[in-house]
XYZ file of C-alpha atoms in Angstrom:
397
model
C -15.594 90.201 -0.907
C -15.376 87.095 0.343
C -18.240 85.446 2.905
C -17.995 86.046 6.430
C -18.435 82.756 8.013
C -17.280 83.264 10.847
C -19.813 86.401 11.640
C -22.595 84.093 9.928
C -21.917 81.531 12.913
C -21.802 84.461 15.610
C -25.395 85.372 14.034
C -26.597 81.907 14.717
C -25.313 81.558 18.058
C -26.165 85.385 19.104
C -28.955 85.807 22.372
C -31.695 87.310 20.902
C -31.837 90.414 23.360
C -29.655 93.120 24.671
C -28.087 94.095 22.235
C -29.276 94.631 17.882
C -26.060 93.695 15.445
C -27.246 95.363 12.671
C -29.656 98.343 14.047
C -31.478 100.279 12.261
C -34.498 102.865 12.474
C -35.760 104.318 15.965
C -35.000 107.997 14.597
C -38.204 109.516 16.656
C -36.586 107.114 19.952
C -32.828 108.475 19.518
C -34.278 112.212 19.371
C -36.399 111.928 22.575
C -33.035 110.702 24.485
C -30.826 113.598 22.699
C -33.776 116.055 24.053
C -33.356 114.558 27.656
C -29.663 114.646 27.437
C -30.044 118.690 26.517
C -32.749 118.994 29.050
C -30.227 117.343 31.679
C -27.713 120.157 31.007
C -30.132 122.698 32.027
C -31.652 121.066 34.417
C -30.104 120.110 38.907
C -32.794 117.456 38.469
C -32.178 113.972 36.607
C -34.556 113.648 33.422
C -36.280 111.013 33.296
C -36.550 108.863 30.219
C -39.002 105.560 30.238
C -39.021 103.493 26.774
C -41.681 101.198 27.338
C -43.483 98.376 25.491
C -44.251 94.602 25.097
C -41.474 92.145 25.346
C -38.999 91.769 22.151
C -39.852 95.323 20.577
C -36.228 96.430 21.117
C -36.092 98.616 24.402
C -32.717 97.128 25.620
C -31.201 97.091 22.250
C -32.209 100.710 21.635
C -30.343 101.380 25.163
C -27.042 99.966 23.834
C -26.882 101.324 20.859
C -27.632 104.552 22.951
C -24.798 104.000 24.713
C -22.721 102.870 21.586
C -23.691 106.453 19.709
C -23.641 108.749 22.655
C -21.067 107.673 25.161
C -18.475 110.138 24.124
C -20.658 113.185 25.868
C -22.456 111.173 28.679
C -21.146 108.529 31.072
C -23.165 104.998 30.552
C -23.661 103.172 33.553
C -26.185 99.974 34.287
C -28.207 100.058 37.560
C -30.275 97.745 39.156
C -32.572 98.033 41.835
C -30.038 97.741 44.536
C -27.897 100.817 43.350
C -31.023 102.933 44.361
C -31.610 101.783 48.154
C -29.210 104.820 49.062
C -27.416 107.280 47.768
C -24.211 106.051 48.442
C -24.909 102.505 46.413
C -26.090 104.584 44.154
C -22.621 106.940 43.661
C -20.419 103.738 44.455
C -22.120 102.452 41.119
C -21.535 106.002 38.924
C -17.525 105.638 40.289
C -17.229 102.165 39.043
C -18.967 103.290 36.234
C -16.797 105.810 35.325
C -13.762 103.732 36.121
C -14.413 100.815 33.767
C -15.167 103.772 31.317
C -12.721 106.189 32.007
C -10.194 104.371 29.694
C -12.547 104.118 26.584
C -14.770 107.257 26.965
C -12.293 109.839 27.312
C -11.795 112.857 30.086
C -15.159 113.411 30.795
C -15.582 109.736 32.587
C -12.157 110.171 34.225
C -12.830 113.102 35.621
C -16.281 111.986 37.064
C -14.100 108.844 38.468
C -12.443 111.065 40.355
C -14.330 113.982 41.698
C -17.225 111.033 42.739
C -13.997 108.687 44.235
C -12.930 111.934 46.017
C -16.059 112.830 47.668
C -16.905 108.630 48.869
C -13.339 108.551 50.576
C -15.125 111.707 53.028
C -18.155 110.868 55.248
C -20.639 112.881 54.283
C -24.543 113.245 53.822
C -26.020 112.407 50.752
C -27.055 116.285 50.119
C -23.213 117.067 51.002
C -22.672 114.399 48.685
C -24.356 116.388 45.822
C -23.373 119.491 46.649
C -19.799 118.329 46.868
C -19.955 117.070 42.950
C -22.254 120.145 41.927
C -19.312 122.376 42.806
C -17.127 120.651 40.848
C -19.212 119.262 37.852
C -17.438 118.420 34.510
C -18.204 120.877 31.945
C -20.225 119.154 28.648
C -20.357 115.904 30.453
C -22.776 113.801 32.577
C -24.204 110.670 33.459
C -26.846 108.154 32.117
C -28.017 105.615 34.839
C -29.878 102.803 33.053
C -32.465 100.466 34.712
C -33.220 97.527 32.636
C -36.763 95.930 33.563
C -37.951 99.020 35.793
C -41.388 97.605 35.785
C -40.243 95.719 38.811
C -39.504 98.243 40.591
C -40.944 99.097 44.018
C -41.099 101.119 47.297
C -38.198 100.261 48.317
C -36.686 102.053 45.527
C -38.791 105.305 45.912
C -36.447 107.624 48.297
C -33.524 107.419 45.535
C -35.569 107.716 42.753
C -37.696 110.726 44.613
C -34.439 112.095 44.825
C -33.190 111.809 41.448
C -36.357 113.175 40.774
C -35.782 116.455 42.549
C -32.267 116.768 43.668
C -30.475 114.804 40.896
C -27.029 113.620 40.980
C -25.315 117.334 40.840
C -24.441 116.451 37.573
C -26.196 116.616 34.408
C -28.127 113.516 34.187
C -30.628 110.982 32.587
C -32.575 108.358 34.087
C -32.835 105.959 31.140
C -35.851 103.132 32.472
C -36.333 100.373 29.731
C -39.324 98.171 30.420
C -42.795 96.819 30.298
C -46.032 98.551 29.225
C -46.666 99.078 33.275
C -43.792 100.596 33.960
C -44.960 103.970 34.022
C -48.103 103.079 36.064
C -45.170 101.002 38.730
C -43.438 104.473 38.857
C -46.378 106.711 39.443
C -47.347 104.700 42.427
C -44.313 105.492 44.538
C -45.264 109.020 46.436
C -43.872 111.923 44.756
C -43.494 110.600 41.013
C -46.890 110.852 40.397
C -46.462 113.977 38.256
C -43.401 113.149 35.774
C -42.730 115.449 33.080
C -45.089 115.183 29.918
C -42.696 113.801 27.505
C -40.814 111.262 29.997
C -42.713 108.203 28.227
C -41.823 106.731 24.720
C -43.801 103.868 24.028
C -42.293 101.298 21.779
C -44.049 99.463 18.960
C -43.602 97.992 15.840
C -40.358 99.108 13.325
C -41.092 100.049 9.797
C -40.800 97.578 7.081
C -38.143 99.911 5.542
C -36.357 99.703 9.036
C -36.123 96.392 8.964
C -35.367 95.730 5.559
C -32.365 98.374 6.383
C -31.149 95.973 9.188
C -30.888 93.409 6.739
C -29.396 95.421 4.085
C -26.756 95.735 6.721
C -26.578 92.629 7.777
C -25.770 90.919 4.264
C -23.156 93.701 3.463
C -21.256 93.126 6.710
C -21.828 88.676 5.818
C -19.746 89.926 2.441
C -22.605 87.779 0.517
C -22.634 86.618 -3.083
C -25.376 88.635 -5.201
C -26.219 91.312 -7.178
C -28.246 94.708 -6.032
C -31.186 92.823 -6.915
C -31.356 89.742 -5.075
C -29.702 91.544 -1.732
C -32.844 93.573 -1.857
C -35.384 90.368 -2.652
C -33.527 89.021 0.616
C -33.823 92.444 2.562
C -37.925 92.354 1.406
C -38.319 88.598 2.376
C -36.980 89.139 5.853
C -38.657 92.410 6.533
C -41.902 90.679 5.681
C -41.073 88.085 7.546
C -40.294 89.653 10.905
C -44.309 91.262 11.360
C -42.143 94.617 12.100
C -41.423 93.493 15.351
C -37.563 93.514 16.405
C -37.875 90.188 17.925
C -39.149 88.310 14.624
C -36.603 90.322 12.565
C -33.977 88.896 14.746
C -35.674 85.545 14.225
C -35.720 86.340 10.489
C -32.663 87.125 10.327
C -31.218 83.705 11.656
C -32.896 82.004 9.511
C -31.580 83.151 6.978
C -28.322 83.265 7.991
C -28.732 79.843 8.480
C -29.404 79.411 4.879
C -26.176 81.554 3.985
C -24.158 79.050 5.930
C -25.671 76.426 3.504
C -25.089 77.998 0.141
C -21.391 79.566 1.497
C -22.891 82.809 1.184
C -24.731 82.603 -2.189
C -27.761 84.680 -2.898
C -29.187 82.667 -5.607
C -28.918 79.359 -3.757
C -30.910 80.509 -0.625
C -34.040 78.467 -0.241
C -36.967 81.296 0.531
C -39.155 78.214 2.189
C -36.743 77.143 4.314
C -35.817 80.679 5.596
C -39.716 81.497 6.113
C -40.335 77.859 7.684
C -37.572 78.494 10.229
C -38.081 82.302 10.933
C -41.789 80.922 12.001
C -40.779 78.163 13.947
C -38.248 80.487 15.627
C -41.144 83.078 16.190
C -43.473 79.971 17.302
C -41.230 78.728 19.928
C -40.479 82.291 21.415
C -44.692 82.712 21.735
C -44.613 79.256 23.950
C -41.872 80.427 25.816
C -43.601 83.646 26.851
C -46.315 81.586 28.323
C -44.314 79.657 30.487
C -45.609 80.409 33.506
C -47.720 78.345 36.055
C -51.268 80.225 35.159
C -50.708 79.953 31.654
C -49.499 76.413 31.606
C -52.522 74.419 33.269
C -54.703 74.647 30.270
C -52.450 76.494 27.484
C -55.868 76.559 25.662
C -57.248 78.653 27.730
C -54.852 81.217 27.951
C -54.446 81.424 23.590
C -58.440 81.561 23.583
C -57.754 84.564 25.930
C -55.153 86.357 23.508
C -57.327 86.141 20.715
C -60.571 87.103 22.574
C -58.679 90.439 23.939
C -57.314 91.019 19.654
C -60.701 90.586 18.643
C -63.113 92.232 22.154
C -63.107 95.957 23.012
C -61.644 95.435 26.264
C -60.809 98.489 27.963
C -59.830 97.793 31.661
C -58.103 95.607 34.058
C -61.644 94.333 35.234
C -63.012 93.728 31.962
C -60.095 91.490 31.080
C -60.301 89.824 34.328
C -63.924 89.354 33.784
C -62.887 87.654 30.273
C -60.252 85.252 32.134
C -63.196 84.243 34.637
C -65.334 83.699 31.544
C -62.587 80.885 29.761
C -61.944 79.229 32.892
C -65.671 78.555 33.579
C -66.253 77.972 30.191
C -63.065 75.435 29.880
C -64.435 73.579 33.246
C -61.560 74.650 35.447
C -63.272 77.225 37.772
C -63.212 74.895 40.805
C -59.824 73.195 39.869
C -57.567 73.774 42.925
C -55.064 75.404 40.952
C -57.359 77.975 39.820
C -59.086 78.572 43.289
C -55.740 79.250 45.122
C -54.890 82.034 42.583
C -55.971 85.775 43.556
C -59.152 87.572 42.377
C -57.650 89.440 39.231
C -54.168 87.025 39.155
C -54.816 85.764 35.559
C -55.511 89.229 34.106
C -52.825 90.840 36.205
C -49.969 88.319 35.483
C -51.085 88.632 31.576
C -50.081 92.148 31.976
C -46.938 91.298 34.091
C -45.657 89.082 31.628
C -45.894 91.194 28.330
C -48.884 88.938 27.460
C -51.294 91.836 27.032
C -50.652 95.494 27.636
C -53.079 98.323 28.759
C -53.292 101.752 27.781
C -55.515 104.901 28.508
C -56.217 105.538 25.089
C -56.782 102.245 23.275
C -57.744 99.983 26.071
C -56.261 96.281 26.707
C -54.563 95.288 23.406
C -52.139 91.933 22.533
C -48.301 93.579 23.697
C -47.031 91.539 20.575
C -49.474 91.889 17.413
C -48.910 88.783 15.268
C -49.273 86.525 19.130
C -52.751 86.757 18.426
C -52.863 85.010 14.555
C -50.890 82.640 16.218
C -52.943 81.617 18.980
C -55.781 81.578 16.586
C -54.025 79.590 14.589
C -52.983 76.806 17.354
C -56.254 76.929 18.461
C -57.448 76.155 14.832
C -55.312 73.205 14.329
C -55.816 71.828 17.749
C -56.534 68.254 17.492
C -59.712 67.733 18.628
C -58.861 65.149 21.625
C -57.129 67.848 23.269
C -59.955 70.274 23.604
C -61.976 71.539 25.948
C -65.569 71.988 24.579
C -66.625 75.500 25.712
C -69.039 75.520 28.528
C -68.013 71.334 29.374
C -66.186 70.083 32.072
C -62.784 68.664 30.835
């Protein structure tokens, strides 16, 4: 087989979200959304499905690939949060949906397109609406509304998604929310989805090492590279180790060393393990600065790291604790009356740590780094730190 160039250049050049070119794993994830898509067929309500978890752990890619595996039953369409100030935006969005689909997905999305394209050419209320399409619902087929980054979602959401909740669409169908750890807690604050069904929530972490070393195995068959059963699975190992388990890294993994096949044409033996490992880390490095790109973080960048490794190494268990912790590095890094400081909110720093994937809260374990191996890092910086550039704790700058 000869080396796929061209597809090693499209792996260089790839965005490393949306969508996973060589998945792999996510067994347990894929069965939860084949339950809700049975549950939806029994059910006048829309199920709801929320894969949640810190930023890069695959959420959006697992959605596509949903879509990729299971489109030839259910309807895929995208949503944001202006498809759900009505119902009518909302069922404009299923009919385009089904449109753009209808040609690829078969009957099923066709005949959606037009029973839903039927009932918007009549003026009607939105329960006429339903009742219209319940009447006339397509038999073993039905509709998956996706909401990318539903952690920002808000009140003025709530009436559609109350009624998804307990009308549904009069169609079988799955709410499909892919976002943030919070993004359960941002639902459950809108009246009336305070009591969501007990296995709505899959909370995403960390692949297997197998998993990723599967994504790789993939990866270098579909490259057509030059080596023997041995050194593909040396490469699969290195990458998987590599990537910390986290989708993210293995993506940045995974360039690198496609970056390294480019080199050697495709050539096993000639790949440089150094060079792949000092890349996939700078990679990883640079996507840890660029999550702390915001204003709070970015006034003293010491501050925040000392922060990420205080809340991997503390038992901190609530939003007040952690906010007590933030107070504690600011004062101690001689910024507690710098302007900048003083104009942000009581509980800003620990609440935009959460809103940015930073750190992530949960009932059982308390606050916890969202991304695991963001924590040896900051230690790490903080380590190496030349001197002139820090802070002494308890000093004024």
């Amino acid at each position: 087989m000869t080396f796929n160039r061209e597809l090693a250049d499209e792996v260089l050049e790839d965005r490393d979200r949306d969508a996973a070119r060589f998945f792999a794993g996510r067994d347990d994830e894929i069965h939860r959304f084949d339950t809700a898509v049975r549950e939806a067929g029994r059910s006048r309500q829309a199920v709801f499905r929320i894969y949640q978890g810190a930023p890069g752990c695959g959420k959006t890619s697992l959605a596509e690939h949903l879509k990729e595996i299971r489109s030839e039953r259910m309807l895929f369409v995208g949503i944001n949060p202006n498809h759900l100030k009505s119902a009518d935006a909302l069922m404009e969005q299923v009919h385009r949906g089904a449109i753009e689909e209808g040609s690829s997905t078969g009957k099923a999305a066709s005949k959606i397109a037009e029973i839903v394209g039927s009932r918007l050419r009549m003026k009607s209320t939105a329960k006429d609406f339903r009742d219209y399409i319940a009447q006339r619902s397509v038999k073993d087929a039905g509709v998956v509304l996706h909401l990318d980054e539903a952690h920002s979602v808000g009140t003025t959401e709530g009436d559609e998604l109350r009624n998804l909740h307990t009308t549904g669409l009069g169609l079988p169908g799955v709410l499909l929310l892919t976002g943030l750890g919070h993004t359960l807690e941002r639902l459950t604050a809108i009246e009336g989805l305070s009591r969501l069904s007990r296995n709505a929530v899959v909370n995403m972490g960390a692949m297997a090492k197998d998993e990723c070393a599967e994504s790789t195995r993939k990866m270098l068959d579909k490259l057509g590279v030059v080596g023997d059963a041995t050194e593909k699975e040396n490469a699969a190992q290195m990458v998987a180790a590599l990537s910390y388990g986290w989708p993210q890294h293995l993506n940045c993994a995974q360039v690198a060393l496609g970056g390294e096949l480019r080199r050697t044409n495709g050539v096993l033996h000639d790949v440089n393990a150094d060079r792949v490992a000092q890349a996939s880390d700078q990679l990883r490095y640079d996507y840890y600065v660029d999550r702390l790109a915001h204003p709070v973080f970015s006034l003293d960048p010491s501050v925040t790291k000392r922060i990420i490794v205080d809340v991997d190494r503390r038992p901190i268990q609530t939003i007040p604790q952690l906010n007590d912790l933030c107070n504690e590095q600011v004062a101690q890094a001689g910024l507690a009356d710098d302007p900048f400081f003083l104009e942000i909110p009581p509980g800003g720093f620990a609440r935009t740590l959460v809103e940015k994937g930073i750190v992530t809260i949960t009932p059982q374990r308390g606050c916890e780094v969202a991304i695991p191996s963001m924590a040896d890092w900051a230690a790490n910086e903080l380590d190496t730190e030349p001197p002139s550039a820090r802070r002494p704790h308890g000093g004024a700058p």
